[in-house]
Amino acid sequence: MKTIRDQYTHIPFRISGLLDLAYNLWWSWHPEVRILFKQLNQEAWKASIHNPVRMLRDIPAEFLEAAENNAEYLRRYDIIMNRFRRYLKSHCGWFGDQYPGKESLTIAYFSAEYGLHHSLPFYAGGLGFLAGDHLKECSDLGVPLVAVGFMYSEGYLHQHIQADGWQTAAKEHLEREATPLKRVLNWDGDHLVVQVPYVEPAIFVAVWKVDVGNVPLYLLDTDIPLNDKETRRISSSLYMSDREERLRQEIVLGIGGRKVLRTLGIEYSAVHLNEGHPAFALLERIRERTKNGIPFEKAVQQVRGTSVFTTHTPVAAGHDVFSTELMDKYFGAYYGELGIDRNQFLALGAHPDFPDNGFNMTVLALRLSGYHNGVSKKHGAVTRQMWRGLWQDRNEDQIPIDAITNGVHLPTWMNPRIQDLLDSHFYYVAPNWQEEHDDETLWNLVDEIPDKDLWDLHLQLKNKLINRIRERKRVKWIKERDDVPNFITEGLFLNPSVLTIGFARRFATYKRADLIFHDLDRLKKIISNRWRPVQIIFAGKAHQSDYEGKRILQKIYQFARQPEFEGRIAIVEDYSEQTAQYLVHGVDVWLNNPLPPMEACGTSGMKAGINGVLNLSIPDGWWLEGFNGRNGWTFGAESGEGDRDVADAAALYEILEREVIPLYYSSSLDAIPHGWVKMMKESIKSIAPRFCARRMVKDYVNNYYPKLVSSADAERM
Ligand SMILES: *Cc1c(COP(=O)(O)O)cnc(C)c1O
């Protein structure tokens, strides 16, 4: 089989390391590497949609030759290559200092989605970005982790909004060779293929690998000729709606994923499950033990002692449940291997309050893992309440479900130019601040930045966002040449001097994207105010089978076209990691109005907050911990019965009219809104150290790691 290098013979040897950089996502959180690619040719960089693998493949050789003969380019290239090689070698870092000699205890991380970069569309929303940021941070901290997921050949969905506002999904087949996916090869040099054990008819998966710094992510792909047509579809897209298809996905992820790690010879001692989808991996761990003669109960105990389960869903309907018939069909030959009978097996997934409702993956994960956590303090409490039936002998505060609040990978989500600005002020006191960015005290240095510098930079990022939305529209128009381009909702009328609210998230009903339209007249007055206008940018996809979510999107689309809104409401199609980057850097206000307590955590508000974009949010999820009275706004109530839309919408208008809009437009003679900038600084300094993935990963490691190590050690003895 041809190696990757064989396909890139046009890259001169002197700079052939560019290929190594392109095939490790390390580049994506190091702006200086991005510049190295961009410098080859700016247009090629844009045309590749910021994807260096595609770019290196498509770029004319003359630009590579020019770089090879450019002393300045080579100087930078050499420095960056050395840093990259050093990074890959220094496996220890923070983790090595904290847990010397324990690097051998590897953790296997399982997740159905990963949000790492838009060139790898293997995510639907927050759960995926949490997983992606977790891997990047583990790499930075030297935490020994291997990750397992799916290579979705059609990704999530590519959203297209029709002229009547209805969302349709365009199918796009992922061109694997144009992404940083590497084939994992077997001893013969062919693509490694593994059979998922105990499933009839047989399912085979091919294995791919993505390097996330030092963390390897193995991705399973059923779209290979060895499988029949139905089976090939298993890894085609995220979260299939059909129950049987979904079950087959989860069998492949959990059981197949475990088999892949074993085939690769990867020894790990502990497992971390991101949500319940991969919970069958725990069954496999038990089966390996019962097969070796360990009794079922003891095997369960061992597996519990070395398994962590993070749950994300505060609503019952969000958890996967499979019918007894389906479980019989796929596990009929399996549970005997565990040394238990059918009833004992089905009981593992039986909801304590509704035992006849089927096999619940969250229940399975809670039963078979010893450590559990929700993703914010509030969500931890909601989760304890939700699952107290599983621990009937305990009081609610003794239910063993903790909370570790999510965080975002700072180098990924903080705009590089904001990082530069901070650097120029932090440098003299804390030259290593990037390494210590979870230290709250050093962020007080933000107050030393002159208001003008931060404000000017913010305006530049806002301009960049608006230019980008327009440019996207232009490119789309070239492609589609529709006769009546929809200028109104596609952002061509956006104005960088107008107060800009961003609302971007999945169009799940509980997120209430249309809340702000509750009183149309009042909103029209706010938006079209001649002296203090407001504009709103929406983005987000509804799940393919979520009719209600699509209806909300359509409703917003149709409102946006009403002339009274004066073209100030824009809807950006096909929300992706890249769009998210521009939005969380460039809008003024980040609006979030879910129905409490449905927002388990929410992370886009953290991404906005660390860039000085002010949160305007319902008190739910992380914002209950994040809001300090000075770094944004809270409106509406934390809890409430019945239809609360009227009250929440009124509270939103009220706070916009009374506080947000006046503060934004109260600039002084120097044309800088100092009150606003003060809040921006407060937002950056209060949110960055506490809601970064560094703090989060350290919490996971410090809370669970010593316990996992001692369990694993006990098992070995
Ligand atoms: C961060 C992110 C999310 C998750 O944001 P929430 O606030 O949890 O809704 C979803 N999609 C994209 C593209 C993101 O970057």
XYZ file of C-alpha atoms and ligand atoms in Angstrom:
732
model
C 0.000 0.000 0.000
C 1.218 3.488 -0.831
C 2.339 5.500 2.157
C 1.197 9.048 2.705
C 4.640 10.266 1.726
C 4.434 8.534 -1.651
C 1.498 10.722 -2.490
C 3.333 13.932 -1.705
C 6.527 13.629 -3.694
C 6.134 17.215 -4.880
C 7.097 18.495 -1.419
C 10.839 19.277 -1.420
C 12.835 17.209 1.061
C 14.114 20.302 2.877
C 10.595 21.179 4.038
C 9.053 17.719 4.006
C 8.286 18.059 7.727
C 5.297 20.165 6.667
C 3.549 16.879 5.991
C 4.158 15.687 9.555
C 2.780 18.963 10.844
C -0.291 18.699 8.613
C -0.999 15.179 9.861
C -0.965 16.087 13.538
C -3.712 18.392 14.796
C -1.086 19.982 17.047
C -0.832 22.572 14.286
C -4.449 23.634 14.852
C -3.835 25.078 18.301
C -0.488 26.674 17.415
C -1.070 29.827 15.368
C 2.590 30.036 14.385
C 2.244 26.735 12.478
C -0.864 28.002 10.758
C 1.182 30.964 9.539
C 3.757 28.567 8.142
C 1.076 27.016 5.904
C -0.573 30.297 5.110
C 2.728 31.793 4.069
C 3.121 29.226 1.287
C 0.197 30.833 -0.465
C -2.678 32.652 1.130
C -5.251 31.775 -1.541
C -4.367 28.088 -1.461
C -4.818 28.202 2.309
C -8.267 29.729 1.921
C -9.236 27.377 -0.885
C -8.360 24.401 1.302
C -10.717 25.817 3.962
C -7.806 25.992 6.380
C -6.961 22.333 5.969
C -3.224 21.819 5.478
C -3.537 18.222 4.247
C -5.758 19.304 1.389
C -3.628 22.348 0.810
C -0.357 20.426 0.490
C -2.030 18.069 -1.938
C -3.442 20.781 -4.181
C -0.850 23.548 -4.048
C 1.258 24.080 -7.206
C 4.860 22.958 -6.672
C 6.223 26.413 -7.493
C 5.049 27.759 -4.117
C 6.769 24.943 -2.265
C 9.937 25.554 -4.235
C 9.758 29.255 -3.425
C 9.524 28.425 0.276
C 12.463 26.050 -0.005
C 14.548 28.925 -1.316
C 13.381 31.521 1.159
C 15.800 31.970 4.066
C 13.207 33.541 6.342
C 10.756 30.710 5.705
C 13.378 28.061 6.400
C 14.443 29.770 9.616
C 10.884 29.649 10.946
C 10.308 26.177 9.636
C 13.367 24.834 11.460
C 12.369 26.421 14.760
C 8.820 25.127 14.552
C 9.898 21.628 13.534
C 12.212 21.489 16.532
C 9.447 22.609 18.860
C 7.091 20.054 17.373
C 9.587 17.221 17.828
C 10.325 18.301 21.386
C 6.595 18.393 22.152
C 6.132 14.865 20.858
C 9.020 13.584 22.949
C 8.159 15.273 26.243
C 5.416 12.908 27.247
C 5.412 13.804 30.924
C 4.697 17.479 31.520
C 2.325 18.273 34.356
C 1.166 14.702 34.640
C 4.700 13.355 34.933
C 5.414 15.801 37.758
C 2.249 14.928 39.650
C 2.280 11.193 39.186
C 5.885 10.169 38.641
C 6.279 6.619 37.428
C 2.575 6.240 36.705
C 2.647 7.039 33.001
C 2.137 3.372 32.275
C -1.440 3.525 33.474
C -3.121 4.459 30.249
C -6.741 5.559 30.106
C -8.924 4.510 27.175
C -11.425 7.234 26.305
C -14.565 6.265 24.373
C -16.913 8.743 22.725
C -19.410 8.622 19.858
C -18.290 12.050 18.651
C -15.213 14.258 18.581
C -15.119 17.931 17.696
C -11.490 18.592 16.821
C -11.405 20.550 13.598
C -13.948 21.252 10.874
C -12.032 19.085 8.396
C -13.093 16.094 10.525
C -16.894 16.465 10.757
C -17.330 13.831 13.450
C -19.423 15.913 15.844
C -22.981 17.109 16.362
C -22.516 19.514 19.244
C -21.193 20.199 22.716
C -20.571 16.577 23.668
C -18.181 16.236 20.760
C -16.308 19.453 21.436
C -15.920 18.457 25.036
C -14.301 15.212 23.882
C -12.071 17.000 21.364
C -10.923 19.578 23.899
C -10.327 16.796 26.432
C -7.896 15.061 24.060
C -6.017 18.256 23.236
C -5.622 19.132 26.888
C -4.537 15.610 27.859
C -1.880 15.921 25.201
C -0.715 19.290 26.555
C -0.621 18.007 30.138
C 1.027 14.700 29.255
C -1.881 12.566 30.491
C -1.531 9.055 29.019
C -4.723 8.602 27.019
C -5.840 6.727 23.913
C -9.193 7.548 22.367
C -11.705 5.584 20.311
C -14.523 6.831 18.080
C -16.093 6.634 14.635
C -14.915 7.684 11.204
C -18.253 8.989 9.943
C -18.015 9.023 6.171
C -20.916 11.454 5.795
C -20.229 13.418 8.965
C -23.213 14.911 10.751
C -25.361 16.804 8.288
C -24.579 19.614 5.907
C -27.322 22.086 6.405
C -28.962 23.869 3.542
C -31.763 26.336 4.173
C -34.311 26.523 1.352
C -35.988 29.691 0.131
C -38.946 28.979 2.409
C -36.680 28.560 5.432
C -36.965 24.789 5.649
C -33.754 22.945 6.498
C -32.615 20.224 4.144
C -29.509 18.104 4.467
C -27.010 17.839 1.674
C -25.026 14.615 1.643
C -21.311 15.035 1.343
C -19.014 12.104 1.282
C -15.857 12.743 3.275
C -12.774 12.594 1.123
C -10.614 10.736 3.597
C -7.375 11.492 1.746
C -7.976 15.211 2.133
C -8.075 15.069 5.933
C -5.491 14.276 8.622
C -6.735 10.663 8.822
C -4.021 8.011 8.688
C -4.698 4.411 7.793
C -3.626 2.005 10.513
C -1.788 -0.845 8.805
C -1.510 -4.511 9.713
C 1.656 -6.631 9.646
C 1.345 -7.116 5.899
C 1.145 -3.411 5.292
C -2.556 -3.472 4.412
C -5.285 -1.449 6.020
C -6.021 -3.033 9.405
C -9.479 -4.618 9.555
C -10.941 -6.059 12.758
C -14.037 -8.196 13.244
C -16.469 -7.145 15.965
C -16.775 -10.186 18.237
C -20.054 -12.007 18.888
C -22.155 -10.315 16.258
C -23.979 -12.233 13.543
C -23.885 -11.567 10.660
C -20.283 -10.454 10.973
C -19.312 -6.785 11.109
C -15.824 -5.692 10.079
C -14.245 -2.335 10.855
C -11.266 -0.684 9.236
C -9.145 1.416 11.575
C -7.977 4.991 11.067
C -5.897 7.171 13.312
C -5.802 10.876 14.008
C -2.879 12.287 15.961
C -3.996 14.916 18.437
C -0.585 16.055 19.672
C 0.537 13.087 21.714
C -2.880 11.491 22.002
C -3.823 8.888 19.395
C -7.476 8.778 18.368
C -8.517 5.512 16.669
C -11.571 5.722 14.445
C -13.705 2.824 13.282
C -15.012 2.642 9.745
C -17.525 0.023 8.557
C -17.713 1.429 5.039
C -15.522 -1.265 3.480
C -16.234 -3.875 0.766
C -16.038 -6.748 3.261
C -19.372 -5.656 4.765
C -22.816 -5.887 3.185
C -24.636 -2.734 2.181
C -26.545 -2.288 5.437
C -23.462 -2.841 7.550
C -21.410 -0.390 5.535
C -23.840 2.299 6.616
C -23.238 1.790 10.348
C -20.485 4.384 10.503
C -21.920 6.667 7.827
C -23.393 9.319 10.086
C -23.894 10.295 13.706
C -26.808 9.087 15.791
C -28.972 7.128 13.391
C -32.635 7.430 14.253
C -33.633 3.828 13.566
C -33.310 1.880 16.832
C -31.665 -1.166 15.343
C -29.162 0.891 13.397
C -28.386 2.850 16.538
C -27.868 -0.342 18.526
C -25.512 -1.671 15.871
C -23.554 1.583 16.046
C -23.156 1.269 19.787
C -22.125 -2.371 19.559
C -19.454 -1.442 17.049
C -18.231 1.468 19.175
C -18.107 -0.341 22.515
C -17.365 -3.936 21.638
C -15.572 -3.279 18.360
C -13.633 -0.394 19.923
C -12.379 -2.615 22.722
C -11.336 -5.257 20.197
C -9.436 -2.712 18.138
C -7.386 -1.599 21.133
C -6.605 -5.219 21.944
C -5.614 -5.940 18.349
C -3.294 -2.958 18.381
C -1.710 -4.296 21.541
C -2.656 -1.201 23.499
C -2.672 -1.976 27.184
C -4.830 0.250 29.274
C -5.913 0.023 32.852
C -8.863 2.368 33.066
C -11.749 3.444 30.896
C -13.453 6.814 30.595
C -16.851 6.812 28.866
C -18.086 10.075 27.437
C -21.868 9.563 27.672
C -23.623 6.180 27.528
C -23.262 5.356 23.815
C -20.027 3.365 24.244
C -21.132 1.568 27.441
C -20.923 -1.906 25.848
C -17.151 -1.506 26.192
C -17.671 -2.242 29.889
C -19.394 -5.529 29.053
C -16.395 -6.496 26.967
C -14.074 -5.751 29.850
C -16.169 -8.049 32.027
C -16.244 -10.765 29.372
C -12.467 -10.766 29.121
C -12.318 -11.508 32.820
C -15.065 -14.129 33.010
C -13.451 -15.869 30.057
C -10.329 -16.215 32.187
C -12.289 -17.839 34.965
C -13.004 -14.824 37.143
C -16.559 -15.029 38.524
C -19.026 -12.463 37.156
C -19.448 -10.536 40.426
C -15.733 -10.185 40.920
C -15.228 -9.157 37.305
C -17.879 -6.483 37.686
C -16.124 -5.183 40.764
C -12.790 -4.968 38.997
C -14.296 -3.176 36.040
C -16.143 -0.734 38.280
C -12.965 0.099 40.114
C -11.308 1.238 36.896
C -14.159 2.920 35.004
C -15.294 6.543 34.907
C -18.592 7.556 33.312
C -19.445 11.128 32.386
C -23.142 11.717 31.747
C -24.429 14.754 29.857
C -28.170 14.440 29.516
C -30.624 15.833 32.075
C -33.720 14.605 30.223
C -35.012 11.042 30.257
C -35.736 11.034 26.515
C -32.122 11.808 25.741
C -30.864 8.434 26.943
C -30.633 5.481 24.600
C -33.011 2.647 25.401
C -33.233 -0.572 23.353
C -36.106 -3.045 23.296
C -35.765 -6.479 24.823
C -36.336 -8.002 21.362
C -33.374 -6.122 19.928
C -31.201 -7.023 22.883
C -32.138 -10.686 22.455
C -31.328 -10.539 18.796
C -27.834 -9.124 19.271
C -26.841 -10.418 22.695
C -28.448 -13.864 22.688
C -25.047 -15.489 22.203
C -23.233 -13.011 24.417
C -24.524 -13.058 27.953
C -23.667 -16.718 28.419
C -20.049 -15.668 27.984
C -20.453 -13.391 30.979
C -21.581 -16.330 33.080
C -25.059 -14.903 33.635
C -28.538 -15.718 32.322
C -30.891 -13.631 30.229
C -32.714 -12.082 33.178
C -29.534 -11.062 34.930
C -28.282 -9.581 31.690
C -31.423 -7.561 30.986
C -31.423 -6.376 34.599
C -28.083 -4.633 33.988
C -29.856 -2.134 31.744
C -33.215 -1.975 33.529
C -34.279 1.439 34.751
C -34.965 1.138 38.501
C -38.308 2.955 38.229
C -39.444 1.506 34.887
C -37.847 -1.942 34.714
C -39.969 -3.057 31.749
C -39.104 -0.161 29.490
C -36.113 -1.771 27.837
C -32.346 -1.706 28.082
C -31.068 1.703 29.118
C -27.463 2.535 28.224
C -27.070 5.155 30.961
C -28.252 2.680 33.567
C -25.790 0.117 32.233
C -22.963 2.641 32.423
C -23.913 3.774 35.934
C -24.075 0.170 37.157
C -20.802 -0.955 35.646
C -18.620 2.055 36.439
C -17.473 3.056 39.895
C -17.047 6.776 39.268
C -19.694 8.992 37.741
C -19.996 12.672 37.107
C -22.270 15.305 35.651
C -20.804 18.229 33.731
C -21.645 21.214 35.979
C -22.501 21.549 39.666
C -26.167 22.026 38.871
C -26.181 19.106 36.449
C -24.522 16.934 39.104
C -27.424 17.676 41.464
C -30.017 17.095 38.736
C -28.357 13.799 37.842
C -28.286 12.603 41.457
C -31.994 13.328 41.686
C -32.659 11.625 38.381
C -30.902 8.349 39.221
C -31.538 8.061 42.934
C -33.607 4.928 42.190
C -30.321 3.125 41.537
C -29.155 3.777 45.092
C -32.350 3.359 47.046
C -30.558 2.742 50.317
C -28.889 6.140 50.258
C -29.844 9.742 50.884
C -29.704 11.988 47.881
C -26.505 13.705 48.971
C -24.792 10.330 49.258
C -25.555 9.253 45.733
C -22.173 8.669 44.109
C -22.440 11.099 41.206
C -20.036 14.048 41.339
C -19.763 17.093 39.193
C -16.808 18.185 37.101
C -17.702 21.319 35.221
C -16.689 21.325 31.568
C -13.987 23.591 30.248
C -12.748 24.636 26.821
C -9.251 24.209 25.391
C -7.911 27.715 25.676
C -5.311 27.642 22.882
C -8.037 26.371 20.520
C -10.759 28.832 21.402
C -9.049 32.050 22.425
C -8.340 34.119 19.341
C -4.584 34.163 18.612
C -4.564 37.935 18.425
C -6.138 38.196 21.843
C -3.468 35.778 23.056
C -0.842 38.087 21.534
C -2.357 41.107 23.246
C -2.351 39.305 26.595
C 1.171 38.123 25.974
C 2.466 41.643 25.521
C 1.089 42.579 28.956
C 1.632 39.338 30.835
C 5.105 38.768 29.563
C 7.070 40.747 32.139
C 5.402 39.178 35.139
C 4.368 35.769 33.893
C 6.366 34.883 30.775
C 5.029 31.331 30.993
C 1.409 32.340 31.391
C 0.224 30.059 28.609
C 1.538 27.099 30.577
C -0.123 28.348 33.773
C -3.387 29.597 32.368
C -5.503 27.904 35.028
C -3.910 30.143 37.693
C -6.549 32.723 38.596
C -4.169 35.317 40.048
C -2.233 35.944 36.862
C -5.391 36.912 34.996
C -5.617 40.091 37.077
C -3.009 41.379 34.646
C -5.855 41.822 32.157
C -6.668 45.058 33.981
C -3.359 46.503 32.790
C -4.418 46.368 29.118
C -5.452 49.824 27.876
C -9.169 49.915 27.000
C -8.384 51.181 23.533
C -6.186 48.206 22.659
C -8.776 45.642 23.643
C -11.646 47.533 22.032
C -9.823 48.103 18.742
C -8.945 44.443 18.560
C -12.534 43.459 19.298
C -13.772 45.666 16.471
C -11.268 44.065 14.120
C -12.538 40.622 15.033
C -16.107 41.763 14.544
C -15.250 43.087 11.101
C -13.546 39.824 10.314
C -16.684 37.901 11.261
C -18.908 40.042 9.072
C -16.507 39.940 6.131
C -16.337 36.223 6.459
C -20.131 35.837 6.417
C -20.311 37.961 3.265
C -17.478 36.136 1.563
C -19.129 32.805 2.270
C -22.306 34.063 0.712
C -20.383 35.225 -2.356
C -18.681 31.861 -2.808
C -21.991 30.083 -2.390
C -23.590 32.322 -4.950
C -20.850 31.562 -7.476
C -21.595 27.878 -6.992
C -25.355 27.987 -7.008
C -26.096 31.097 -9.064
C -29.598 31.292 -7.697
C -31.565 33.976 -9.454
C -32.866 35.638 -6.323
C -30.082 35.548 -3.788
C -31.424 36.004 -0.311
C -29.490 39.019 0.862
C -31.706 39.645 3.850
C -31.151 36.617 6.014
C -27.695 35.704 4.793
C -25.954 38.570 6.475
C -25.183 40.948 3.637
C -26.767 43.802 5.550
C -24.756 43.306 8.728
C -23.071 46.427 10.011
C -19.959 46.260 12.199
C -20.849 49.341 14.204
C -24.130 47.895 15.444
C -24.461 46.001 18.735
C -24.351 42.358 17.637
C -25.951 39.454 19.463
C -24.894 35.913 18.576
C -27.060 32.849 19.074
C -25.440 29.683 17.794
C -26.204 26.180 18.978
C -28.026 23.047 17.992
C -31.677 23.748 17.222
C -32.969 21.406 19.899
C -36.343 22.585 21.182
C -35.216 23.142 24.779
C -32.678 25.715 23.621
C -35.600 27.989 22.617
C -33.877 29.748 19.721
C -37.095 31.657 19.018
C -37.607 32.982 22.549
C -36.492 36.477 21.600
C -39.337 36.603 19.024
C -41.986 36.074 21.655
C -43.213 39.668 21.487
C -42.591 40.726 17.905
C -43.492 44.360 18.353
C -41.199 44.825 21.285
C -38.330 43.109 19.491
C -38.898 45.203 16.376
C -38.621 48.348 18.458
C -35.380 47.143 19.987
C -33.809 46.132 16.699
C -34.888 49.049 14.573
C -34.157 51.737 17.128
C -32.713 54.476 15.022
C -30.185 55.684 17.608
C -29.220 52.417 19.173
C -29.859 49.587 16.704
C -29.270 45.918 17.409
C -28.543 43.028 15.043
C -28.685 39.279 15.685
C -26.774 36.449 14.029
C -28.206 32.938 14.296
C -26.539 29.653 13.414
C -27.338 26.044 14.185
C -28.610 22.761 12.805
C -31.685 20.775 13.764
C -31.295 16.998 13.932
C -32.575 15.376 10.733
C -35.565 13.807 12.454
C -36.334 16.809 14.702
C -39.339 18.294 12.962
C -39.985 20.780 15.746
C -36.399 22.055 15.656
C -36.643 22.611 11.906
C -39.916 24.437 12.385
C -38.303 26.840 14.859
C -35.511 27.541 12.384
C -38.058 28.203 9.649
C -40.015 30.511 11.901
C -36.920 32.589 12.648
C -36.050 32.655 8.968
C -39.464 33.995 8.071
C -39.447 36.604 10.807
C -36.016 37.742 9.684
C -37.428 38.578 6.263
C -40.043 40.956 7.626
C -39.154 44.488 6.554
C -39.686 45.840 10.075
C -36.540 44.012 11.151
C -34.690 46.089 8.582
C -32.358 43.319 7.481
C -30.727 43.135 10.896
C -31.298 39.428 11.518
C -28.927 37.033 9.807
C -28.879 33.250 9.702
C -25.581 31.581 8.923
C -25.989 28.187 7.284
C -24.218 24.985 8.269
C -22.886 25.823 11.744
C -19.459 24.225 12.112
C -16.334 24.469 14.225
C -15.025 27.120 11.877
C -18.184 29.256 12.025
C -18.169 28.869 15.788
C -14.627 30.259 15.910
C -15.577 33.408 14.018
C -18.739 33.922 16.038
C -17.259 33.483 19.509
C -14.462 35.885 18.591
C -16.493 38.502 16.836
C -19.987 39.162 18.206
C -20.574 41.508 21.165
C -23.052 39.457 23.182
C -23.554 35.686 23.454
C -27.193 34.863 24.100
C -28.297 31.641 25.739
C -31.859 30.945 26.841
C -32.468 27.228 27.367
C -35.267 25.864 29.468
C -33.712 25.085 32.896
C -32.478 22.577 33.941
C -31.997 21.205 30.423
C -28.617 22.784 29.715
C -26.310 20.297 31.394
C -23.393 22.680 31.040
C -23.064 24.574 27.759
C -19.596 25.411 26.505
C -20.027 27.928 23.709
C -20.583 30.651 26.320
C -17.159 29.847 27.781
C -15.586 30.161 24.332
C -17.255 33.559 23.934
C -16.395 34.718 27.450
C -12.638 34.110 27.155
C -12.635 36.352 24.082
C -14.383 39.188 25.888
C -17.761 38.454 24.289
C -20.282 39.067 27.055
C -22.663 36.320 28.119
C -26.348 37.126 28.398
C -27.849 33.963 29.762
C -30.557 32.199 31.674
C -29.228 30.911 35.017
C -28.570 27.321 33.991
C -25.622 24.972 33.422
C -22.159 26.471 33.820
C -23.404 30.063 33.981
C -24.688 29.489 37.527
C -21.028 29.074 38.468
C -19.588 31.486 35.937
C -21.661 34.628 36.538
C -20.157 36.940 39.171
C -22.333 40.035 38.759
C -19.699 41.902 36.725
C -18.842 39.659 33.759
C -22.108 39.553 31.796
C -25.817 39.300 32.584
C -28.296 36.806 33.956
C -32.011 37.019 33.234
C -35.058 34.861 34.003
C -35.446 32.342 36.793
C -33.449 29.232 37.622
C -36.524 27.097 38.025
C -40.210 27.430 37.332
C -43.221 25.417 36.414
C -45.386 25.556 33.333
C -44.963 27.834 30.355
C -42.275 30.274 31.303
C -41.611 31.715 27.848
C -43.619 34.878 28.476
C -41.752 35.731 31.653
C -38.329 34.805 30.285
C -38.844 36.774 27.079
C -40.002 39.810 29.058
C -36.938 39.547 31.290
C -34.740 39.370 28.200
C -36.251 42.520 26.632
C -36.021 44.300 29.940
C -32.337 43.632 30.449
C -31.529 44.474 26.829
C -33.381 47.789 27.005
C -32.214 48.806 30.448
C -28.668 47.513 30.683
C -27.070 45.889 27.653
C -27.937 48.402 24.928
C -27.304 51.581 26.955
C -23.939 50.283 28.169
C -22.837 49.370 24.659
C -23.739 52.758 23.207
C -22.372 54.863 26.066
C -19.049 55.693 24.520
C -17.091 58.707 25.670
C -15.309 61.361 23.656
C -12.617 58.903 22.646
C -15.326 56.688 21.071
C -14.595 53.815 23.437
C -17.395 52.363 25.596
C -15.263 52.105 28.742
C -18.003 50.509 30.845
C -18.384 47.768 28.255
C -14.660 47.171 27.978
C -14.447 46.871 31.748
C -16.969 44.065 31.570
C -15.066 42.431 28.708
C -11.957 42.359 30.868
C -13.901 40.952 33.791
C -15.291 38.285 31.474
C -11.852 37.210 30.243
C -10.212 37.147 33.626
C -13.017 35.413 35.508
C -13.830 32.791 32.866
C -10.463 31.823 31.325
C -8.785 30.258 34.386
C -11.884 28.501 35.737
C -13.605 27.231 32.614
C -10.610 26.053 30.639
C -10.027 22.402 29.775
C -6.788 22.576 31.765
C -8.707 23.013 35.013
C -11.192 20.355 33.891
C -8.634 17.685 32.943
C -6.712 18.323 36.164
C -9.984 17.807 38.062
C -10.611 14.495 36.299
C -7.083 13.321 36.919
C -6.848 14.478 40.533
C -10.317 13.217 41.502
C -10.217 9.863 39.845
C -6.708 8.957 38.899
C -5.326 7.844 42.298
C -8.406 5.664 42.819
C -8.130 4.116 39.363
C -4.424 3.442 39.901
C -4.958 1.678 43.205
C -7.802 -0.438 41.779
C -5.729 -1.384 38.780
C -2.776 -2.232 41.018
C -4.955 -4.336 43.297
C -6.190 -6.242 40.280
C -2.684 -7.005 39.096
C -1.647 -8.439 42.433
C -18.870 24.682 21.403
C -19.730 24.219 20.304
C -20.971 23.623 20.591
C -21.490 23.455 21.993
O -22.031 24.663 22.453
P -23.236 24.732 23.482
O -23.077 26.018 24.171
O -23.048 23.587 24.435
O -24.489 24.633 22.714
C -21.750 23.204 19.522
N -21.341 23.348 18.252
C -20.168 23.924 17.944
C -19.782 24.049 16.512
C -19.317 24.371 18.961
O -18.142 24.909 18.650
